[in-house]
CSV table of C-alpha atoms and ligand atoms in Angstrom, one decimal:
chain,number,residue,atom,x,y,z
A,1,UNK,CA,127.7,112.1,77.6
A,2,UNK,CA,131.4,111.8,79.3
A,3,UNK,CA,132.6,114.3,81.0
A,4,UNK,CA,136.2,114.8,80.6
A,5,UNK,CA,137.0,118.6,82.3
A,6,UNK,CA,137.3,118.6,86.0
A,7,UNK,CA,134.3,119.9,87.8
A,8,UNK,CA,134.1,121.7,90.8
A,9,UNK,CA,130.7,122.4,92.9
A,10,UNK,CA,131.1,125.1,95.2
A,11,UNK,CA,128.6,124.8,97.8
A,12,UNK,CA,127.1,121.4,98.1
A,13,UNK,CA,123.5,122.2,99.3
A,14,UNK,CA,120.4,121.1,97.8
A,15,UNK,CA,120.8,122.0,94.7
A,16,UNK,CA,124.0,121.3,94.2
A,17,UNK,CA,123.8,117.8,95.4
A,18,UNK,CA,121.0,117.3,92.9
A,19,UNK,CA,123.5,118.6,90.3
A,20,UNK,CA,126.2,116.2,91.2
A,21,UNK,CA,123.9,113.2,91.5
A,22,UNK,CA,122.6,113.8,88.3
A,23,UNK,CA,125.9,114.3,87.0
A,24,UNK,CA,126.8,110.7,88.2
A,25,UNK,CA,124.0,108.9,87.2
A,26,UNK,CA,124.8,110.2,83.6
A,27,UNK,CA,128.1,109.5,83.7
A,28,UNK,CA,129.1,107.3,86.7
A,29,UNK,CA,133.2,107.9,85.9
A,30,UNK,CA,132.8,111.5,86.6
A,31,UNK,CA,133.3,110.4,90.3
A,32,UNK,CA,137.1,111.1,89.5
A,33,UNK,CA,136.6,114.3,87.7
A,34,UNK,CA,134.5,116.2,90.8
A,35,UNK,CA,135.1,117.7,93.7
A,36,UNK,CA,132.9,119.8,96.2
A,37,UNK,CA,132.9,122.4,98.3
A,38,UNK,CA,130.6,123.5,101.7
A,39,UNK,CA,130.7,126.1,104.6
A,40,UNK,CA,130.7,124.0,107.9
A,41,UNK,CA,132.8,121.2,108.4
A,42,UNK,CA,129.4,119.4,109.6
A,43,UNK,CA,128.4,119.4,105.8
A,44,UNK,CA,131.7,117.4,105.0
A,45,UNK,CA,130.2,114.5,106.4
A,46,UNK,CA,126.7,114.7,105.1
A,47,UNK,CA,128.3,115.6,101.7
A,48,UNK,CA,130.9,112.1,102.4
A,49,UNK,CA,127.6,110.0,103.2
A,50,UNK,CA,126.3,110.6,99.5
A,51,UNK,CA,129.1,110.4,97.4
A,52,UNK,CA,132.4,109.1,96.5
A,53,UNK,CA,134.0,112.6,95.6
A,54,UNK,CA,136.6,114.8,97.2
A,55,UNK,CA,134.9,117.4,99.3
A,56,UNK,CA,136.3,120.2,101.7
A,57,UNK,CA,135.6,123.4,102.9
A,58,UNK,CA,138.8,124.2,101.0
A,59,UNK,CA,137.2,126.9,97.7
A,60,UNK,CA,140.7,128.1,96.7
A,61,UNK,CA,142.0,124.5,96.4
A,62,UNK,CA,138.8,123.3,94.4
A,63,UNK,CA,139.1,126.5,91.8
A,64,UNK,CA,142.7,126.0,91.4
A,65,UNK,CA,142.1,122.1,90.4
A,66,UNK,CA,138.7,122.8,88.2
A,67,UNK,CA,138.2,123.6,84.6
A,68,UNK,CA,134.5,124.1,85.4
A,69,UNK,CA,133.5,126.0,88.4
A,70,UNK,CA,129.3,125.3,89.1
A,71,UNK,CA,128.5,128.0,91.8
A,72,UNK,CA,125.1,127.3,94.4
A,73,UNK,CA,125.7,129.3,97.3
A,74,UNK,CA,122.7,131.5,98.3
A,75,UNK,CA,122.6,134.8,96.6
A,76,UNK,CA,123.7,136.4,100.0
A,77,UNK,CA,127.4,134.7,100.2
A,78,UNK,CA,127.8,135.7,96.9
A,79,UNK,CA,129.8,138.8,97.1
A,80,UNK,CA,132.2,137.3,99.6
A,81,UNK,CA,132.8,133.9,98.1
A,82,UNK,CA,133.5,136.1,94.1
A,83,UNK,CA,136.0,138.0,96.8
A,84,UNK,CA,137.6,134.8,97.6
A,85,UNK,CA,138.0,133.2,94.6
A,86,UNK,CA,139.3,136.6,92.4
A,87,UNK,CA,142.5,135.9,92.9
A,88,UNK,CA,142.6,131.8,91.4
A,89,UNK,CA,140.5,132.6,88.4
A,90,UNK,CA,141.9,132.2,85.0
A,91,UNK,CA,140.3,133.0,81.9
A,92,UNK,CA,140.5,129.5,80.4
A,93,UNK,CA,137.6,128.6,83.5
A,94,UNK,CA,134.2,128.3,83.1
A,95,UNK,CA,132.0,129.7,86.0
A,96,UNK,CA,128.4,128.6,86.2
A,97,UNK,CA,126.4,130.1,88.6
A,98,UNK,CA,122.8,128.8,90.0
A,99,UNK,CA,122.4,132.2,92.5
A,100,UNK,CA,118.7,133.2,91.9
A,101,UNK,CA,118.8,137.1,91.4
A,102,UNK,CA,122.7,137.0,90.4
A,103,UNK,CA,123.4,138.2,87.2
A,104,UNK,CA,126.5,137.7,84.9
A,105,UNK,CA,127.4,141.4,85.3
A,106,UNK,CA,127.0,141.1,89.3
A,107,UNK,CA,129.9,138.3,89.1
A,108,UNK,CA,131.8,139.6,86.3
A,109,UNK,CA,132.4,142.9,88.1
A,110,UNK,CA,133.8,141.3,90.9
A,111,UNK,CA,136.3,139.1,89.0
A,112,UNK,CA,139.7,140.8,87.7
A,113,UNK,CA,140.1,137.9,84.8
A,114,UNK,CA,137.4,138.5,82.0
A,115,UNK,CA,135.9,134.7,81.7
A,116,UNK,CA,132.8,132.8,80.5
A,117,UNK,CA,130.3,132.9,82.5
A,118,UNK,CA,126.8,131.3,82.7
A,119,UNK,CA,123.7,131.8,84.9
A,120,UNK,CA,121.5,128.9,84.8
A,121,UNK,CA,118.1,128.8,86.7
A,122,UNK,CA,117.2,125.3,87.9
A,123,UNK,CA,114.4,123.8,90.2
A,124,UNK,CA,113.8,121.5,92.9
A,125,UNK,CA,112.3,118.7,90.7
A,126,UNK,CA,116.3,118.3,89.5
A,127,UNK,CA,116.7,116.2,92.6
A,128,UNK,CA,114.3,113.5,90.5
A,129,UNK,CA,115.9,114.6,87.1
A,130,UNK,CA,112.3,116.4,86.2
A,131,UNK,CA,114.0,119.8,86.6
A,132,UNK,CA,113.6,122.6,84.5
A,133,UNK,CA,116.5,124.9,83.9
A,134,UNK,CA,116.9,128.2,82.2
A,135,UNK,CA,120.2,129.2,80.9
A,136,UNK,CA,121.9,132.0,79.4
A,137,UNK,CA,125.6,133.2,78.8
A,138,UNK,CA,127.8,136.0,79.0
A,139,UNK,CA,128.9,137.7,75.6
A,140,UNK,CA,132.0,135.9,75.9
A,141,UNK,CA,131.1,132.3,76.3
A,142,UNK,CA,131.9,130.0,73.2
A,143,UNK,CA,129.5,127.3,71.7
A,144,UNK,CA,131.2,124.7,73.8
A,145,UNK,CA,130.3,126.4,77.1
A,146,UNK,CA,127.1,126.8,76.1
A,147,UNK,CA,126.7,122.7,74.6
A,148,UNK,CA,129.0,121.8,78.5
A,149,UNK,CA,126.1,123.9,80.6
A,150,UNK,CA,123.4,122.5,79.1
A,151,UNK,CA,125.0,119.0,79.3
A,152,UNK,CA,125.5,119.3,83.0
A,153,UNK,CA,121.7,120.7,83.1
A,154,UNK,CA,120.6,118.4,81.1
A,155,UNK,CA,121.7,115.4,83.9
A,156,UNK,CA,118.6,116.7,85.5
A,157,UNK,CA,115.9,117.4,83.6
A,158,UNK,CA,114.8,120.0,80.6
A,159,UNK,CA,116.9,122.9,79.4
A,160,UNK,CA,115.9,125.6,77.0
A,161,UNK,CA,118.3,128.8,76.7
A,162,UNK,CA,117.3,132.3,77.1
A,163,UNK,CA,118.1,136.0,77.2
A,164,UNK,CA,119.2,137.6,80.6
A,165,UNK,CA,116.6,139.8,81.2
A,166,UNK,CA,114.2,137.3,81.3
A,167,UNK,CA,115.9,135.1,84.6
A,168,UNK,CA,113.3,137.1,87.3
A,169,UNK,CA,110.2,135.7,85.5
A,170,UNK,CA,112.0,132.2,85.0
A,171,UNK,CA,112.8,132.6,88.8
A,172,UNK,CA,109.2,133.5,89.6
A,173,UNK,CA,107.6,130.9,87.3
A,174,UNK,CA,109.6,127.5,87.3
A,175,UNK,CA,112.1,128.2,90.5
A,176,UNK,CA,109.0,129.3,92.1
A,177,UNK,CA,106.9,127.4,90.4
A,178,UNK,CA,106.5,123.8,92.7
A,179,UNK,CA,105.2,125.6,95.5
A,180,UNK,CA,102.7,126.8,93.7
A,181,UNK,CA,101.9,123.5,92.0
A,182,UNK,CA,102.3,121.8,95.6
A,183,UNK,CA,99.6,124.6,96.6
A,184,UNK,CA,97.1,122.9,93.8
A,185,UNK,CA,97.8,119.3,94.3
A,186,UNK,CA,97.1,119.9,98.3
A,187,UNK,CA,93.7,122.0,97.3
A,188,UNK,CA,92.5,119.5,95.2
A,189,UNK,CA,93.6,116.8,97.2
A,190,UNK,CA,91.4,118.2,100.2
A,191,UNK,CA,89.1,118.1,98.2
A,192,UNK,CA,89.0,114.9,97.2
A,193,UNK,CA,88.7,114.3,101.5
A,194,UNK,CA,85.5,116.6,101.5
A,195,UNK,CA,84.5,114.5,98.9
A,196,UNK,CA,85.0,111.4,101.4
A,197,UNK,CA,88.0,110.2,99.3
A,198,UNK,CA,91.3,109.0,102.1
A,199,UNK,CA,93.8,112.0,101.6
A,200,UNK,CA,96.3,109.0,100.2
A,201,UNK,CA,94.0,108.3,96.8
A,202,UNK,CA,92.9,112.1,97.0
A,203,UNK,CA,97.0,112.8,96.8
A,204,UNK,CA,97.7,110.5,94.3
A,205,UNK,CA,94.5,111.1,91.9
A,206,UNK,CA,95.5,114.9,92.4
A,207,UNK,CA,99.4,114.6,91.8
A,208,UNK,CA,99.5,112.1,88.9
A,209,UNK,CA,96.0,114.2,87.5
A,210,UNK,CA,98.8,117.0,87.1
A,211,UNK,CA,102.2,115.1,85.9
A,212,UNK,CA,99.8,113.4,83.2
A,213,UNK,CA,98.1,116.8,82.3
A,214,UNK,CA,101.3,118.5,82.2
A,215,UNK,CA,102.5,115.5,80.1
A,216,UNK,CA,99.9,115.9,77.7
A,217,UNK,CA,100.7,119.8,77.3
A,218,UNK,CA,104.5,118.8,76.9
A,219,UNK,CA,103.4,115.8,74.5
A,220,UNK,CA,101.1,116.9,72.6
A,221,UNK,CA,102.4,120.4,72.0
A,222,UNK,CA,98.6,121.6,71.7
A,223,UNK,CA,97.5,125.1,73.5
A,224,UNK,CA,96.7,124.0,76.9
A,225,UNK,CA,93.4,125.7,76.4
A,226,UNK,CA,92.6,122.8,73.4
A,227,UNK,CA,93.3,120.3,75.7
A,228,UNK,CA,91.0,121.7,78.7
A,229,UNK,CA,88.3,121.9,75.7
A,230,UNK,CA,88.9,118.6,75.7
A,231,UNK,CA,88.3,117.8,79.2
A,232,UNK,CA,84.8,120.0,79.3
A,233,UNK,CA,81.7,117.7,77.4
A,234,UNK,CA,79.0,120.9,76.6
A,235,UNK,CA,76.3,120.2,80.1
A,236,UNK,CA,78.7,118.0,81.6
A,237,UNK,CA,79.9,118.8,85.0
A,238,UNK,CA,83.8,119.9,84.5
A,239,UNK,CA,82.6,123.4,83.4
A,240,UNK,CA,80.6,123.6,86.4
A,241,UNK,CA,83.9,123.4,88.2
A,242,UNK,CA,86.0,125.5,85.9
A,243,UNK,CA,83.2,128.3,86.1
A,244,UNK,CA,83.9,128.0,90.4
A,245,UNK,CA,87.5,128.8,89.1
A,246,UNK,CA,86.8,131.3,87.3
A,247,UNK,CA,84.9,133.5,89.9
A,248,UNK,CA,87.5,132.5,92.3
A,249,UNK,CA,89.6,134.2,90.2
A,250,UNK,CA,92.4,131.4,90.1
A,251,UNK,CA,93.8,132.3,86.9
A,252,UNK,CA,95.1,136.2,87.7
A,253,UNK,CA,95.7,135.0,90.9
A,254,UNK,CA,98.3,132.8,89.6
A,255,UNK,CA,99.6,135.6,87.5
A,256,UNK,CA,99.8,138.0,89.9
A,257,UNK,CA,101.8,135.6,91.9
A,258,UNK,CA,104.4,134.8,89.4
A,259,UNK,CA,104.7,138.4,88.6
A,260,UNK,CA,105.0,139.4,92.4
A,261,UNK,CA,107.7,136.7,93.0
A,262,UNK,CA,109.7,138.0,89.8
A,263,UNK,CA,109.8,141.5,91.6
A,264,UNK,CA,111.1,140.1,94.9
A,265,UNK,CA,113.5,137.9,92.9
A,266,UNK,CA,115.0,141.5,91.3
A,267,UNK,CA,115.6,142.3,95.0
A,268,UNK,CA,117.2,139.7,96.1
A,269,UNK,CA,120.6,141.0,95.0
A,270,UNK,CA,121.9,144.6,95.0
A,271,UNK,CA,123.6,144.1,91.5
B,1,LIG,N1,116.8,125.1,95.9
B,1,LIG,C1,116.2,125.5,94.8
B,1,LIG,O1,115.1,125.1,94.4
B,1,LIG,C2,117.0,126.4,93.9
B,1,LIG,C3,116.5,126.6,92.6
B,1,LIG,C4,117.2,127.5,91.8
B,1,LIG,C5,118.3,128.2,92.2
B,1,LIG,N2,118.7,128.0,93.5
B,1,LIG,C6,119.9,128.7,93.9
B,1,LIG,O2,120.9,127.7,94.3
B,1,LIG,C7,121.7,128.2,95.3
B,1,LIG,C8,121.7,127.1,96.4
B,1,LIG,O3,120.4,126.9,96.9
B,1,LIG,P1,120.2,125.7,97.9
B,1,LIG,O4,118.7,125.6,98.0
B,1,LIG,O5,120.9,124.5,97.4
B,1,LIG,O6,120.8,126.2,99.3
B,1,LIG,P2,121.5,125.4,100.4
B,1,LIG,O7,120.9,124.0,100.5
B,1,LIG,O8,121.5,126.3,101.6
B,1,LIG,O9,123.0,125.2,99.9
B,1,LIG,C9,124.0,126.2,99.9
B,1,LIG,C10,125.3,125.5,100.1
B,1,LIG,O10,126.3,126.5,100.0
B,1,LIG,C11,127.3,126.2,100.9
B,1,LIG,N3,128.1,127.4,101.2
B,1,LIG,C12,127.8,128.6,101.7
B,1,LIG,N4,128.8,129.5,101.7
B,1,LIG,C13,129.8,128.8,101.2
B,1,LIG,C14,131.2,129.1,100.9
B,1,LIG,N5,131.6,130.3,101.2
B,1,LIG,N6,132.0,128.2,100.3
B,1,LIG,C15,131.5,127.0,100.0
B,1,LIG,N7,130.2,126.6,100.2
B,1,LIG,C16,129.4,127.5,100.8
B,1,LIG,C17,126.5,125.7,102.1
B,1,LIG,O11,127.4,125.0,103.0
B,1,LIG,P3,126.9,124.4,104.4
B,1,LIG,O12,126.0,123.2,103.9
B,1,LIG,O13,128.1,123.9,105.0
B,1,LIG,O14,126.1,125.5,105.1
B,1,LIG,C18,125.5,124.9,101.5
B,1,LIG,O15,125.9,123.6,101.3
B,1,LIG,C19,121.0,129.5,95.8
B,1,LIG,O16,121.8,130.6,95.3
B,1,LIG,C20,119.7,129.5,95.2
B,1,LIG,O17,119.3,130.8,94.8
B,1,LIG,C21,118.1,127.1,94.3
């Protein structure tokens, strides 16, 4: 994929350095067509360090120069950074926005010019191009915003669109979603030190137990209750363990979590 309209990132943090370097490793030219944007002029340098693109503290410059604008402040600056910007946006610009808890109307309200604009939910695993990002669009975006967002998205991992009201449970479950993984892979892995296994193997049996289980579900595209079936020989000893699970209650646990988190993610925002 080449990338021929000028990209802007405002806010260069985590997330949207994982954007730009996946950006680059897809398309290595794109170096000319980028520029960035941070808050403190100490981020200039850390932001130089990385890569070979323009990058200032300088938002009205970077909007007035950018077909595409990809937003990941936190949801908090928000309000004032839409404030700034108002007055440079055009309608031929596409605004992509990562803000967890922002929604299309939040930012739209606070722009004079009616434009396209898209709210994409990504996760950390985007810094290794295993992300997962969730996408929908305002009413007003055309099929080439929607094919250019899930290009850009796509520089980092998986994509799959959906409807706006479900970007809280996205948030919850796959923004959210690592820590909780990371919670697993650290229980089991302790385990695997009760066990009398060095916490190094115990890590890596417990972290590559899950990418290749989650591989299989992605793979095989069979219910992930088939594949546990699998897993569990009638006497054997794995149902020993999943009926500890059960009585520990792991699975509404992990439901309740992801619906909890959803219900903070609402909050996060007064839109
Ligand atoms: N991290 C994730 O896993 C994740 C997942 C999904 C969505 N998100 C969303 O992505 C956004 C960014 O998250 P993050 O984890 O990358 O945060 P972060 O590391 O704190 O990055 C935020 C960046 O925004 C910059 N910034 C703040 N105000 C600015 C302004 N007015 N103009 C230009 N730049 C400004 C900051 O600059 P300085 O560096 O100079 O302070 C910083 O580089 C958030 O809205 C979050 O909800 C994050």
């Amino acid at each position: 994929m080449k990338f021929t309209k000028k990209i802007g990132v405002i806010g260069v943090g985590k997330l949207g350095e994982a954007i730009i370097a996946g950006l680059i490793k897809t398309d290595n030219s794109i170096v000319n067509n980028i520029i960035g944007s941070v808050n403190h002029l100490e981020s200039i340098e850390r932001v130089k360090n990385k890569f070979a693109i323009p990058i200032s503290q300088n938002n009205i410059n970077l909007v007035s120069q950018c077909d595409i604008l990809i937003i990941a402040v936190k949801p908090q600056n928000m309000d004032s950074l839409l404030k700034e910007i108002n007055p440079y946006i055009t309608k031929a610009k596409l605004i992509i926005s990562v803000a967890a808890s922002v929604t299309i109307n939040y930012i739209a309200q606070r722009l004079e010019v009616p434009v396209s604009i898209i709210r994409a939910m990504p996760n950390t695993p985007c810094v290794i191009n295993q992300g997962m990002t969730a996408i929908c669009a305002s009413a007003n975006c055309n099929q080439e915003d929607l094919t250019l967002a899930n290009e850009i998205f796509k520089c980092v991992g998986e994509t799959v669109f959906v409807d706006e009201y479900l970007m809280d449970g996205v948030t919850a479950l796959s923004a959210s979603g690592p820590a909780y993984l990371y919670v697993i892979i650290e229980s089991l892995a302790e385990a695997g030190v009760k066990l009398g296994i060095s916490r190094d193997i115990s890590t890596l049996l417990a972290a590559q137990t899950m990418l290749g289980a989650a591989s299989m579900v992605l793979n095989s595209k069979s219910h992930p209750a088939l594949l546990k079936d699998m897993v569990t020989t009638p006497a054997g000893c794995t149902i020993d363990g999943l009926m500890e699970l059960e009585e520990g209650k792991l699975r509404v646990t992990l439901i309740k979590a992801v619906v909890k988190a959803a219900i903070r993610a609402k909050e996060l925002v007064n839109n």
